[in-house]
PDB file of C-alpha atoms in Angstrom:
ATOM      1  CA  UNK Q  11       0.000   0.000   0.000  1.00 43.00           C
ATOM      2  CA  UNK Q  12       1.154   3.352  -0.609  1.00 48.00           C
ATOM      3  CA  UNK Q  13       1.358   6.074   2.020  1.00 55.00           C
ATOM      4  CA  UNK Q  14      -0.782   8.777   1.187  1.00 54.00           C
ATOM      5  CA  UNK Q  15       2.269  11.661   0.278  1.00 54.00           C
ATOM      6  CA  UNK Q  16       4.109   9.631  -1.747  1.00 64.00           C
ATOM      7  CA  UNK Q  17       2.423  11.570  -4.679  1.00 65.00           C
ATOM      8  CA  UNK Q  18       2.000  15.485  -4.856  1.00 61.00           C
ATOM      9  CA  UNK Q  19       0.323  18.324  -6.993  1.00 59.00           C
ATOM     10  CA  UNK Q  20       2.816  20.149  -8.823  1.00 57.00           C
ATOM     11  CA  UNK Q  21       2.363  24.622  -9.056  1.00 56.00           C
ATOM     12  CA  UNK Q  22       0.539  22.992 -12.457  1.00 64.00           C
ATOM     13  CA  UNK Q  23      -1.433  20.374 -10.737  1.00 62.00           C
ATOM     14  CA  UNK Q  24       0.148  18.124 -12.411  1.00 61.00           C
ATOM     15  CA  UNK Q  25       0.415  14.694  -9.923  1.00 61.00           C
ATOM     16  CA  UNK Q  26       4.238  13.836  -8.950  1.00 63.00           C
ATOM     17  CA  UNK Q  27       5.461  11.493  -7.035  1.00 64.00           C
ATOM     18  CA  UNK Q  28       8.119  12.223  -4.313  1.00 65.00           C
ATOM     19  CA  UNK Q  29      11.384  10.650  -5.001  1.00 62.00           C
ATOM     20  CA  UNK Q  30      13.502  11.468  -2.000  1.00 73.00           C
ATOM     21  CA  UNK Q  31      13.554  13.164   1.179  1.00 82.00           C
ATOM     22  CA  UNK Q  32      13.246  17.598   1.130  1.00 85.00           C
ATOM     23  CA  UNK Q  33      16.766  18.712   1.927  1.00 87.00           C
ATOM     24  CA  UNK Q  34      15.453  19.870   4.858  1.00 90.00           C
ATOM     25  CA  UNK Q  35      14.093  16.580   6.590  1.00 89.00           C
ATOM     26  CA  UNK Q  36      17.671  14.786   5.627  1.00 90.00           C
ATOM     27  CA  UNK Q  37      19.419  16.132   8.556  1.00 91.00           C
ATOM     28  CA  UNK Q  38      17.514  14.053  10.876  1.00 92.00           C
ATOM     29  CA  UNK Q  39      19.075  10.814   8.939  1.00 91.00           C
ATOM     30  CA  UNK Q  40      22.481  10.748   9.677  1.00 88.00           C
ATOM     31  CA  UNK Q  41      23.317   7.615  10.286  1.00 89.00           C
ATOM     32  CA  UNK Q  42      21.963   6.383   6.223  1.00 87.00           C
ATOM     33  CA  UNK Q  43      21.790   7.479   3.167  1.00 85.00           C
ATOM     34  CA  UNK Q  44      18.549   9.852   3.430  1.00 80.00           C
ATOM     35  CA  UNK Q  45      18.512   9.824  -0.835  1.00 81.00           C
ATOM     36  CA  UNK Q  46      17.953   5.931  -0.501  1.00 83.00           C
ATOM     37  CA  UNK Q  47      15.001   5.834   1.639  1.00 82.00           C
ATOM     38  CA  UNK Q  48      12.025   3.535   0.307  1.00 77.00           C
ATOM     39  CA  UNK Q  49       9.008   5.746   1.721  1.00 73.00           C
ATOM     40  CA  UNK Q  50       6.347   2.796   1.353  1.00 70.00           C
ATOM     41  CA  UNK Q  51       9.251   0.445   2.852  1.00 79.00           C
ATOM     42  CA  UNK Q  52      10.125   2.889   5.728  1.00 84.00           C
ATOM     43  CA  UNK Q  53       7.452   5.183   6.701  1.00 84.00           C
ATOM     44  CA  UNK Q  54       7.315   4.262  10.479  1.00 89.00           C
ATOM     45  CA  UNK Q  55      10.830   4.858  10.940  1.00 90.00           C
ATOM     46  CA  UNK Q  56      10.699   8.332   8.799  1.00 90.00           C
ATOM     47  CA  UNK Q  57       8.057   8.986  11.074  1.00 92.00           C
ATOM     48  CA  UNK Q  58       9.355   7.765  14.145  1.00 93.00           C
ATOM     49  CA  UNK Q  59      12.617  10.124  13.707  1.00 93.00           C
ATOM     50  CA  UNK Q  60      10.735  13.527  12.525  1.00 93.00           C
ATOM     51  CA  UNK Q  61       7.981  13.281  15.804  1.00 93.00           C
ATOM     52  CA  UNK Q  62      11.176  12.385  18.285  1.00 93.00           C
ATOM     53  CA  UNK Q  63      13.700  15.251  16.826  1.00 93.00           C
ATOM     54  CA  UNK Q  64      11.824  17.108  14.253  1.00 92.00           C
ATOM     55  CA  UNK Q  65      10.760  20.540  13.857  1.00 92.00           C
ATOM     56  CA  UNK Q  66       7.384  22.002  13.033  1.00 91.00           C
ATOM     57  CA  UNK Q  67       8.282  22.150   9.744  1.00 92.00           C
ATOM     58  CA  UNK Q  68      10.011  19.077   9.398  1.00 92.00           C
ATOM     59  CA  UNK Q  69       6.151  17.278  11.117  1.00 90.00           C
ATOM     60  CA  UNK Q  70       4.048  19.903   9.009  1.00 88.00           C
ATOM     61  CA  UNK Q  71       5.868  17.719   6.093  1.00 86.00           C
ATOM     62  CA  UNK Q  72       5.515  14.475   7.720  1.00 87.00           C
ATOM     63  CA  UNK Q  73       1.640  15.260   8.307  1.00 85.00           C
ATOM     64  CA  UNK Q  74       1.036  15.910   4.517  1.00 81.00           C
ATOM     65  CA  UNK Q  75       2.661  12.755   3.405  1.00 80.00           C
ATOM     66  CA  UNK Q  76       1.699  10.047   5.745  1.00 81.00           C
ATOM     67  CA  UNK Q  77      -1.645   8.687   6.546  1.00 80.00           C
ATOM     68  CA  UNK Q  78      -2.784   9.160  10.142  1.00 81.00           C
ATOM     69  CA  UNK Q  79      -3.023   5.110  10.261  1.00 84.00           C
ATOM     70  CA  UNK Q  80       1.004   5.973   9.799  1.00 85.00           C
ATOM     71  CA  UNK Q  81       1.392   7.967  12.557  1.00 88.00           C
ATOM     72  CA  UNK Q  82      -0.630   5.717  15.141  1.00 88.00           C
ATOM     73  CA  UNK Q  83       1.429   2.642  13.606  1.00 91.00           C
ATOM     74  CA  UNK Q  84       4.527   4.887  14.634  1.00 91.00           C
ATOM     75  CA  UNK Q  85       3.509   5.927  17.772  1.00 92.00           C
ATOM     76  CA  UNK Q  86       2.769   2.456  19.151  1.00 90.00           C
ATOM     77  CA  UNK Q  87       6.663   1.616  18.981  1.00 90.00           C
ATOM     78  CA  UNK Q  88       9.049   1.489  22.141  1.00 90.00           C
ATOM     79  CA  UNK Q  89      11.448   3.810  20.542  1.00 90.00           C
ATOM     80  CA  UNK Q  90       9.419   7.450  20.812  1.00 92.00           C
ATOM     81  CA  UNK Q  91       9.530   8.831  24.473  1.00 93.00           C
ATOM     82  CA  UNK Q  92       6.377   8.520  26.629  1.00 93.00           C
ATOM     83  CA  UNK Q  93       6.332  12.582  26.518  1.00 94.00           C
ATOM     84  CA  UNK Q  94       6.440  12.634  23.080  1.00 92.00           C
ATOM     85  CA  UNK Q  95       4.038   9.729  22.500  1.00 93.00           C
ATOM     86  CA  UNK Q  96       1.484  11.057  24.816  1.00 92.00           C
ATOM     87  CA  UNK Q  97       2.007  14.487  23.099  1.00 90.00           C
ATOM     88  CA  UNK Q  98       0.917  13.318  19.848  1.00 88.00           C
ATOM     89  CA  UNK Q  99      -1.783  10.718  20.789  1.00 88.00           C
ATOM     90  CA  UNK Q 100      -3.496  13.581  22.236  1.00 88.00           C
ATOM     91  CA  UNK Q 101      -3.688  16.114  19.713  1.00 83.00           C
ATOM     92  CA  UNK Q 102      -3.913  13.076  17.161  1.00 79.00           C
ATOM     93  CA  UNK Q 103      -7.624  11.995  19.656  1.00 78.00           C
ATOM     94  CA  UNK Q 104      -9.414  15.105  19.710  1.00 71.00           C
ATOM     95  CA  UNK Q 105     -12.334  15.787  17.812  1.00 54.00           C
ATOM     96  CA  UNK Q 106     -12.726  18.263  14.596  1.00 56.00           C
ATOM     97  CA  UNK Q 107     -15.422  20.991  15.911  1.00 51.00           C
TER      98      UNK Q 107
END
């Protein structure tokens, strides 16, 4: 299945789909190759990294390419701090008004 970013609208909407990581997310994948990451193959441990050390632009990013099924999936593993896991499960819970 493929997550639900891995395409885009281009400035034309034309429909692209997103090869690699912005330059701007890379940073946060030091210890690969951040131009060889599968996003269908690796999306809980993209996510995993941006929610434990990323910036709001860095999870603005993450949020428009993964599905929220993504997130929970990422959430649920031992490696993101209870803090930071109980940070997002909450604002991930509440209801649209």
């Amino acid at each position: 299945m493929l997550c639900r970013g891995c395409f885009y609208l281009d400035f034309y909407g034309i429909i692209k789909p997103i090869m690699k990581l912005p330059s701007y997310v890379k940073k946060y994948f030091w210890e690969v190759d951040a131009d060889k990451i599968d996003f269908n193959k690796r999306r809980v441990y993209i996510l995993k990294r941006l929610l434990e050390y990323g910036n709001p632009k860095v999870v603005g990013w993450a949020w428009r390419i993964f599905s929220k099924k993504n997130w929970l999936e990422a959430l649920r593993s031992r490696e993101i701090s209870p803090m930071t896991r109980d940070f997002w499960l909450s604002l991930l819970s509440k209801k649209k008004k």
